[in-house]
């Protein structure tokens, strides 16, 4: 099929590379010329396992082409919209890129096309977009909401092996187009109306975020009553009605989706006259986990003022260089505000200067350099580099009291205690503070 993907961000680029790899002729439109040029030269602007190889293959066999002008999408059979819908400070979803692209598409189309909405948009928007931009063109443009559930770090795998494909449309014929487009993907197709498909995306992310905040609350309570979150979460998750995934207690969720979509859904609820109390609590608990970590460190060290702390991990999870909404950003700011000196290390992620990171913060290129002369360390991301670190050597470089706050419960408490560290996890019995 001849497919255009609008936007070479995280979702758009994965979609474009995977569709080209499946044999479709793909045009990817990226209006940032610098980024577009980078892609033409085979460079992926962010790290995603396996993506650079797919990009190289698509460029080489001519199945994948990049342009910055949307007019190249004019004669495609399918146009997939994958532009950003970032969060505003009040939680509102910024739809300006969607409106711009929809207006450009409706003006240029002169042959029948299926428009697939991949961007996450508030439930109800698709119907509005149809009315506002497509009504004059409805004989030419068939609209389908087709949200994505790609996880960073395993997006290519998730593309080819999703648990379901959600399709919301009012035009039955578009389903056949989707089947043709995804003919090498064996997942069940869930067909529904447009607004319901839009809701599936928000509901899925909000539910997963709820599981995380729930287990973090149980972890906090475990510490107070002298229980241990690890066996608790394991046994709770063995109930198949609950499931074992997303019960890992720690510093809470970050990334490009959960924070944006939970706040977005809360805003949409309020806008529609509904107070989504449960979701508000999920968001609040997640923000509070970062403060819980600072409070723990402070209690373990007596004071943070004048202490040197190593921050291990910047990315919001391992396997990615993405630092969006990562707990690391808030924790570094709070540590510096409390008067601590901070040295940080991440195997992949870097902090751009414009992120508003304060003075008194040093970025190191080696984990042991980051730990040298530190009174304490906080593990933000469960990178293998930290789990497998030579903690004995680190001990000789750090200075008393050698506190380790394991924000992801990924280290061995007994091993660290035996080496002479003062260890605390999140809700772990050995991390209980008296
Ligand atoms: C998520 C969804 O999983 C995906 O379906 C959607 O399309 C985009 O958002 P992603 O942001 O890549 O994907 O991250 P994910 O692996 O889901 O983790 C999100 C955050 O939750 C991370 O910060 C992770 O550390 C945290 N998390 C996850 C926990 O704190 N505990 C858990 O048990 C699981």
Coordinates of C-alpha atoms and ligand atoms in Angstrom, one line a residue:
X1 CA 0.0 0.0 0.0
X2 CA 1.1 3.6 -0.4
X3 CA 1.1 5.1 3.0
X4 CA 2.1 8.5 4.4
X5 CA 2.9 9.0 8.1
X6 CA 2.7 12.5 9.3
X7 CA 5.2 13.2 12.1
X8 CA 8.5 11.4 12.7
X9 CA 8.3 11.5 16.5
X10 CA 8.4 8.4 18.6
X11 CA 5.2 6.8 17.4
X12 CA 5.4 8.1 13.8
X13 CA 8.9 7.0 13.2
X14 CA 8.3 3.5 14.6
X15 CA 5.2 3.2 12.5
X16 CA 6.9 4.4 9.3
X17 CA 9.9 2.1 9.7
X18 CA 7.8 -0.9 10.6
X19 CA 5.3 -0.4 7.8
X20 CA 8.1 0.0 5.2
X21 CA 9.7 -3.2 6.6
X22 CA 6.4 -4.9 6.0
X23 CA 6.6 -4.0 2.3
X24 CA 4.5 -0.9 2.1
X25 CA 5.7 2.2 0.3
X26 CA 6.0 4.8 3.0
X27 CA 6.4 8.5 2.9
X28 CA 7.2 10.0 6.3
X29 CA 6.6 13.8 6.7
X30 CA 8.6 15.6 9.3
X31 CA 8.3 19.4 9.2
X32 CA 11.4 19.9 11.2
X33 CA 14.0 20.1 8.4
X34 CA 17.0 19.4 10.6
X35 CA 15.3 16.2 11.9
X36 CA 14.2 15.3 8.4
X37 CA 17.7 15.5 7.1
X38 CA 19.0 13.5 10.0
X39 CA 16.5 10.7 9.1
X40 CA 17.4 10.9 5.4
X41 CA 21.0 10.2 6.4
X42 CA 19.9 7.2 8.5
X43 CA 20.1 8.7 12.0
X44 CA 17.4 8.1 14.5
X45 CA 17.1 11.2 16.8
X46 CA 16.5 9.1 19.9
X47 CA 17.4 5.6 21.1
X48 CA 15.0 2.8 20.3
X49 CA 16.2 -0.8 20.0
X50 CA 16.2 -2.1 16.5
X51 CA 14.9 1.1 14.9
X52 CA 18.1 2.3 13.3
X53 CA 18.4 -1.1 11.4
X54 CA 14.8 -0.8 10.1
X55 CA 15.4 2.8 9.0
X56 CA 18.6 1.8 7.2
X57 CA 16.8 -1.1 5.4
X58 CA 13.9 1.1 4.4
X59 CA 16.2 3.8 3.0
X60 CA 18.3 1.3 1.2
X61 CA 15.4 -0.6 -0.5
X62 CA 13.6 2.7 -1.3
X63 CA 10.4 1.7 0.7
X64 CA 10.9 4.6 3.1
X65 CA 11.3 8.2 2.1
X66 CA 11.3 11.4 4.2
X67 CA 10.1 14.8 3.2
X68 CA 9.4 18.0 5.2
X69 CA 6.5 19.2 3.0
X70 CA 3.1 17.5 3.6
X71 CA 2.1 17.9 -0.1
X72 CA 4.1 14.6 -0.8
X73 CA 1.3 12.8 1.1
X74 CA -1.3 14.0 -1.4
X75 CA -1.8 10.7 -3.4
X76 CA -1.4 8.2 -0.6
X77 CA -4.1 5.5 0.0
X78 CA -3.6 5.8 3.7
X79 CA -2.5 8.8 5.8
X80 CA -1.5 8.1 9.3
X81 CA -1.4 11.1 11.7
X82 CA 1.2 10.7 14.4
X83 CA 1.9 14.3 15.6
X84 CA 2.5 15.3 19.2
X85 CA -0.4 16.1 21.6
X86 CA 1.6 17.5 24.5
X87 CA 0.2 18.3 27.9
X88 CA -0.4 22.0 28.9
X89 CA 0.5 22.9 32.5
X90 CA -3.2 22.6 33.5
X91 CA -3.4 19.1 32.0
X92 CA -5.2 20.3 28.8
X93 CA -4.1 18.4 25.7
X94 CA -2.5 20.8 23.2
X95 CA -4.2 19.9 19.9
X96 CA -2.6 22.7 17.8
X97 CA -0.5 20.2 15.7
X98 CA -3.5 18.0 15.1
X99 CA -5.6 21.0 13.9
X100 CA -2.9 22.2 11.6
X101 CA -2.3 18.8 10.0
X102 CA -6.0 18.1 9.6
X103 CA -6.5 21.4 7.9
X104 CA -3.6 20.8 5.5
X105 CA -4.9 17.3 4.7
X106 CA -8.5 18.4 4.1
X107 CA -7.2 21.1 1.7
X108 CA -4.9 19.0 -0.4
X109 CA -6.8 15.7 -0.8
X110 CA -8.4 15.0 -4.2
X111 CA -8.4 11.2 -4.3
X112 CA -10.0 8.8 -1.7
X113 CA -7.9 8.2 1.4
X114 CA -8.2 6.5 4.7
X115 CA -7.0 8.8 7.5
X116 CA -5.7 6.8 10.5
X117 CA -5.4 8.8 13.8
X118 CA -2.5 7.4 15.8
X119 CA -1.9 10.5 18.0
X120 CA -3.6 10.3 21.4
X121 CA -6.5 12.6 21.3
X122 CA -9.3 13.3 23.9
X123 CA -12.4 11.1 23.5
X124 CA -14.9 12.9 21.3
X125 CA -12.3 14.7 19.2
X126 CA -12.4 12.4 16.2
X127 CA -16.1 13.2 15.7
X128 CA -15.3 16.9 16.0
X129 CA -12.4 16.6 13.5
X130 CA -14.7 14.8 11.0
X131 CA -17.3 17.6 11.3
X132 CA -14.8 20.5 11.2
X133 CA -12.3 19.3 8.6
X134 CA -13.7 16.4 6.7
X135 CA -17.4 17.0 6.1
X136 CA -16.9 18.7 2.8
X137 CA -14.6 15.9 1.9
X138 CA -16.3 12.9 3.5
X139 CA -16.8 11.1 0.2
X140 CA -12.9 11.2 -0.1
X141 CA -11.7 10.8 3.4
X142 CA -12.5 7.9 5.8
X143 CA -11.5 8.5 9.4
X144 CA -10.4 5.8 11.8
X145 CA -9.1 6.1 15.3
X146 CA -6.3 3.6 15.8
X147 CA -4.5 4.3 19.1
X148 CA -1.0 2.8 19.7
X149 CA 0.2 1.0 22.8
X150 CA 4.0 1.0 22.1
X151 CA 6.3 0.9 25.0
X152 CA 9.6 2.7 24.8
X153 CA 12.6 0.3 24.6
X154 CA 10.4 -2.4 22.9
X155 CA 8.4 -0.4 20.5
X156 CA 9.4 -2.4 17.4
X157 CA 8.5 -5.7 19.1
X158 CA 5.2 -4.2 20.3
X159 CA 4.4 -3.0 16.8
X160 CA 4.7 -6.5 15.4
X161 CA 3.2 -8.3 18.4
X162 CA 0.5 -6.1 20.0
X163 CA -2.1 -7.6 22.3
X164 CA -4.9 -6.0 20.3
X165 CA -5.5 -3.6 17.5
X166 CA -8.2 -1.0 18.3
X167 CA -10.1 0.5 15.5
X168 CA -12.8 3.2 15.9
X169 CA -14.7 4.1 12.8
X170 CA -18.1 4.9 11.4
X171 CA -17.3 3.6 7.9
X172 CA -17.1 -0.3 7.8
X173 CA -14.9 -0.2 4.6
X174 CA -12.0 1.3 6.5
X175 CA -11.6 -2.0 8.5
X176 CA -10.6 -3.8 5.3
X177 CA -8.0 -1.2 4.7
X178 CA -6.6 -1.7 8.2
X179 CA -6.6 -5.5 7.8
X180 CA -4.6 -5.0 4.6
X181 CA -2.2 -2.5 6.2
X182 CA -1.6 -4.8 9.2
X183 CA -1.7 -8.1 7.3
X184 CA 1.4 -9.4 9.0
X185 CA 0.2 -8.7 12.5
X186 CA -1.8 -11.5 14.1
X187 CA -3.5 -9.6 16.9
X188 CA -7.3 -9.5 17.5
X189 CA -9.0 -6.5 16.0
X190 CA -11.3 -4.6 18.4
X191 CA -13.8 -2.7 16.3
X192 CA -15.9 0.1 17.9
X193 CA -17.0 3.7 17.4
X194 CA -14.5 6.5 17.2
X195 CA -15.0 8.0 20.7
X196 CA -14.7 4.6 22.4
X197 CA -11.5 3.8 20.6
X198 CA -10.1 7.1 21.8
X199 CA -11.2 6.2 25.3
X200 CA -9.4 2.8 25.2
X201 CA -6.0 4.5 25.0
X202 CA -6.7 6.8 28.0
X203 CA -8.4 4.1 30.1
X204 CA -5.5 1.7 29.5
X205 CA -2.8 4.1 30.5
X206 CA -4.8 5.4 33.5
X207 CA -5.4 1.9 34.7
X208 CA -1.7 0.9 34.5
X209 CA -0.8 4.1 36.3
X210 CA -3.4 3.3 38.9
X211 CA -1.7 -0.1 39.5
X212 CA 1.6 1.6 40.0
X213 CA 0.3 4.2 42.5
X214 CA -1.7 1.6 44.3
X215 CA 1.3 -0.7 44.8
X216 CA 3.4 2.4 45.9
X217 CA 0.8 3.2 48.5
X218 CA 0.9 -0.4 49.8
X219 CA 4.7 -0.1 49.8
X220 CA 4.5 3.0 52.0
X221 CA 2.1 1.3 54.3
X222 CA 4.3 -1.8 54.4
X223 CA 7.1 0.3 55.9
X224 CA 4.8 1.6 58.6
X225 CA 3.5 -1.7 59.7
X226 CA 6.7 -3.7 59.3
X227 CA 5.7 -5.7 56.2
X228 CA 7.8 -6.2 53.0
X229 CA 6.4 -5.1 49.6
X230 CA 8.4 -7.7 47.6
X231 CA 6.6 -10.9 48.8
X232 CA 3.3 -8.9 49.2
X233 CA 3.4 -7.7 45.5
X234 CA 4.5 -11.2 44.3
X235 CA 1.6 -13.0 46.1
X236 CA -1.0 -10.3 45.2
X237 CA 0.0 -10.5 41.5
X238 CA -0.4 -14.3 41.5
X239 CA -4.1 -13.8 41.6
X240 CA -4.9 -13.9 37.9
X241 CA -7.7 -11.4 38.4
X242 CA -5.1 -8.9 39.4
X243 CA -2.0 -10.0 37.4
X244 CA 1.6 -9.6 38.2
X245 CA 2.5 -6.8 35.8
X246 CA 2.8 -3.2 37.0
X247 CA 3.1 -4.1 40.6
X248 CA 6.8 -3.0 40.9
X249 CA 6.9 -0.4 43.8
X250 CA 9.4 2.4 43.6
X251 CA 9.7 6.1 42.6
X252 CA 6.6 6.0 40.4
X253 CA 5.9 6.4 36.7
X254 CA 7.4 8.9 34.3
X255 CA 7.8 9.0 30.5
X256 CA 6.0 10.6 27.6
X257 CA 2.6 8.8 28.1
X258 CA 1.5 8.1 31.7
X259 CA 2.0 11.6 33.1
X260 CA 0.5 13.3 30.1
X261 CA -2.5 10.9 29.7
X262 CA -3.5 10.7 33.3
X263 CA -3.5 14.5 33.6
X264 CA -5.2 14.7 30.2
X265 CA -8.0 12.3 31.3
X266 CA -8.4 14.2 34.6
X267 CA -8.8 17.5 32.6
X268 CA -11.3 15.9 30.1
X269 CA -13.3 14.5 33.1
X270 CA -13.5 17.9 34.7
X271 CA -14.4 19.5 31.4
X272 CA -17.3 17.1 31.1
X273 CA -18.6 17.7 34.6
X274 CA -17.1 14.6 36.2
X275 CA -14.7 14.6 39.2
X276 CA -12.4 11.6 38.6
X277 CA -11.3 11.3 42.3
X278 CA -9.5 8.0 41.8
X279 CA -7.4 9.4 39.0
X280 CA -6.6 12.6 40.9
X281 CA -5.3 10.4 43.8
X282 CA -3.2 8.3 41.3
X283 CA -1.5 11.5 40.0
X284 CA -1.0 12.9 43.5
X285 CA 0.5 9.6 44.8
X286 CA 2.9 9.5 41.9
X287 CA 4.1 13.1 42.5
X288 CA 4.5 12.3 46.3
X289 CA 6.7 9.3 45.8
X290 CA 9.5 11.6 44.7
X291 CA 9.2 13.6 47.9
X292 CA 9.0 10.3 49.9
X293 CA 12.5 9.5 48.4
X294 CA 13.9 12.9 49.4
X295 CA 12.5 12.5 52.9
X296 CA 14.0 9.1 53.3
X297 CA 17.4 10.2 52.2
X298 CA 17.3 13.2 54.5
X299 CA 16.4 11.0 57.5
X300 CA 19.1 8.5 56.6
X301 CA 21.7 11.2 56.3
X302 CA 20.5 13.5 59.1
X303 CA 20.5 16.4 56.7
X304 CA 21.0 16.8 53.0
X305 CA 22.6 20.2 53.4
X306 CA 26.3 19.9 52.5
X307 CA 26.0 16.2 51.6
X308 CA 27.2 14.8 48.3
X309 CA 24.7 12.5 46.6
X310 CA 25.1 10.4 43.5
X311 CA 22.0 10.1 41.3
X312 CA 22.1 6.8 39.5
X313 CA 19.9 7.0 36.4
X314 CA 18.2 9.9 34.6
X315 CA 15.9 8.1 32.1
X316 CA 12.4 7.3 33.3
X317 CA 13.1 3.6 32.8
X318 CA 16.0 1.4 31.5
X319 CA 16.5 0.8 27.8
X320 CA 15.7 4.4 26.8
X321 CA 17.4 7.7 26.7
X322 CA 14.1 9.5 27.4
X323 CA 14.1 11.7 30.5
X324 CA 10.6 13.2 30.0
X325 CA 8.8 13.4 33.4
X326 CA 11.5 11.2 34.9
X327 CA 11.6 11.2 38.7
X328 CA 15.3 12.0 38.3
X329 CA 14.5 15.6 37.3
X330 CA 12.4 16.4 40.4
X331 CA 14.8 14.5 42.7
X332 CA 17.9 16.4 41.5
X333 CA 16.1 19.7 41.9
X334 CA 14.9 18.9 45.4
X335 CA 18.4 17.6 46.4
X336 CA 20.0 20.8 45.2
X337 CA 17.3 22.9 46.9
X338 CA 18.1 21.1 50.2
X339 CA 21.7 22.2 49.8
X340 CA 23.2 18.8 48.6
X341 CA 25.8 18.5 45.9
X342 CA 24.7 16.1 43.2
X343 CA 26.7 14.0 40.8
X344 CA 24.7 12.0 38.3
X345 CA 25.3 9.2 35.8
X346 CA 23.1 7.5 33.3
X347 CA 24.4 4.9 30.7
X348 CA 22.4 6.5 27.9
X349 CA 20.5 9.6 28.9
X350 CA 21.9 13.1 29.0
X351 CA 20.4 16.3 30.5
X352 CA 20.1 19.2 28.0
X353 CA 21.1 22.5 29.6
X354 CA 17.7 24.1 28.8
X355 CA 16.0 21.6 31.2
X356 CA 16.5 24.2 34.0
X357 CA 18.8 22.0 36.0
X358 CA 20.4 24.0 38.8
X359 CA 23.9 24.8 39.7
X360 CA 25.6 22.4 42.1
X361 CA 24.9 19.5 39.7
X362 CA 27.6 17.5 37.9
X363 CA 27.0 15.0 35.1
X364 CA 29.6 12.2 35.1
X365 CA 30.5 9.8 32.3
X366 CA 31.4 6.9 34.6
X367 CA 29.3 5.5 37.4
X368 CA 32.2 5.2 39.8
X369 CA 33.2 8.8 39.2
X370 CA 29.6 9.8 40.1
X371 CA 29.9 7.8 43.4
X372 CA 33.3 9.1 44.4
X373 CA 33.4 11.0 47.7
X374 CA 29.6 10.7 48.0
X375 CA 27.9 10.3 51.3
X376 CA 24.9 8.6 49.6
X377 CA 23.4 7.4 46.4
X378 CA 19.9 7.1 45.0
X379 CA 19.0 4.6 42.3
X380 CA 16.4 6.2 40.1
X381 CA 16.5 3.8 37.1
X382 CA 17.0 0.1 37.4
X383 CA 19.7 -0.1 34.7
X384 CA 21.7 -3.4 34.6
X385 CA 24.9 -1.3 35.1
X386 CA 23.7 -0.4 38.6
X387 CA 22.4 -3.9 39.5
X388 CA 25.7 -5.5 38.4
X389 CA 27.9 -2.7 39.7
X390 CA 31.0 -3.6 41.7
X391 CA 29.5 -2.2 44.9
X392 CA 32.6 -3.3 46.9
X393 CA 34.7 -1.0 44.8
X394 CA 32.1 1.7 45.1
X395 CA 32.2 1.4 48.9
X396 CA 35.9 2.2 48.8
X397 CA 35.2 5.4 46.8
X398 CA 32.3 6.7 48.8
X399 CA 32.5 8.3 52.2
X400 CA 30.5 7.5 55.4
X401 CA 27.7 6.9 56.1
X402 CA 27.5 5.4 52.6
X403 CA 23.8 5.5 52.3
X404 CA 22.0 3.8 49.3
X405 CA 18.4 4.5 48.6
X406 CA 17.2 1.9 46.1
X407 CA 14.4 3.8 44.4
X408 CA 13.5 0.8 42.2
X409 CA 14.1 -2.1 44.6
X410 CA 16.5 -3.6 42.2
X411 CA 19.5 -4.2 44.4
X412 CA 20.2 -7.0 46.9
X413 CA 19.6 -5.5 50.4
X414 CA 21.5 -8.2 52.2
X415 CA 24.6 -7.9 49.9
X416 CA 24.7 -4.2 50.3
X417 CA 24.2 -4.3 54.1
X418 CA 27.0 -6.9 54.3
X419 CA 29.3 -4.6 52.4
X420 CA 28.7 -1.9 55.0
X421 CA 26.1 0.3 53.2
X422 CA 23.1 1.8 55.0
X423 CA 20.5 0.4 52.6
X424 CA 16.9 1.4 52.1
X425 CA 14.4 0.4 49.5
X426 CA 10.9 1.5 48.8
X427 CA 8.6 -0.5 51.1
X428 CA 11.2 -3.2 51.7
X429 CA 11.5 -4.6 55.2
X430 CA 15.3 -4.0 55.1
X431 CA 14.6 -0.4 54.1
X432 CA 12.4 0.4 57.1
X433 CA 13.4 3.5 58.9
X434 CA 13.0 3.6 62.6
Ligands
LIG1 C1 3.5 3.3 28.4 C2 2.5 2.1 28.1 O1 3.0 0.9 28.7 C3 2.3 2.0 26.6 O2 1.3 1.0 26.3 C4 1.8 3.4 26.0 O3 1.7 3.3 24.6 C5 2.9 4.4 26.4 O4 3.1 4.5 27.8 P1 6.2 3.6 28.4 O5 5.9 5.0 28.7 O6 7.2 3.2 27.3 O7 4.8 2.9 27.9 O8 6.6 2.9 29.7 P2 6.2 1.6 30.6 O9 7.2 0.5 30.4 O10 4.8 1.3 30.5 O11 6.5 2.3 32.1 C6 6.0 3.5 32.5 C7 6.6 4.0 33.8 O12 6.0 3.2 34.9 C8 8.1 3.9 34.0 O13 8.5 5.1 34.6 C9 8.3 2.7 34.9 O14 9.4 2.8 35.7 C10 7.0 2.8 35.7 N1 6.6 1.5 36.3 C11 6.2 0.5 35.5 C12 6.6 1.3 37.7 O15 7.0 2.2 38.5 N2 6.2 0.1 38.2 C13 5.8 -0.9 37.4 O16 5.4 -1.9 38.0 C14 5.8 -0.7 36.0

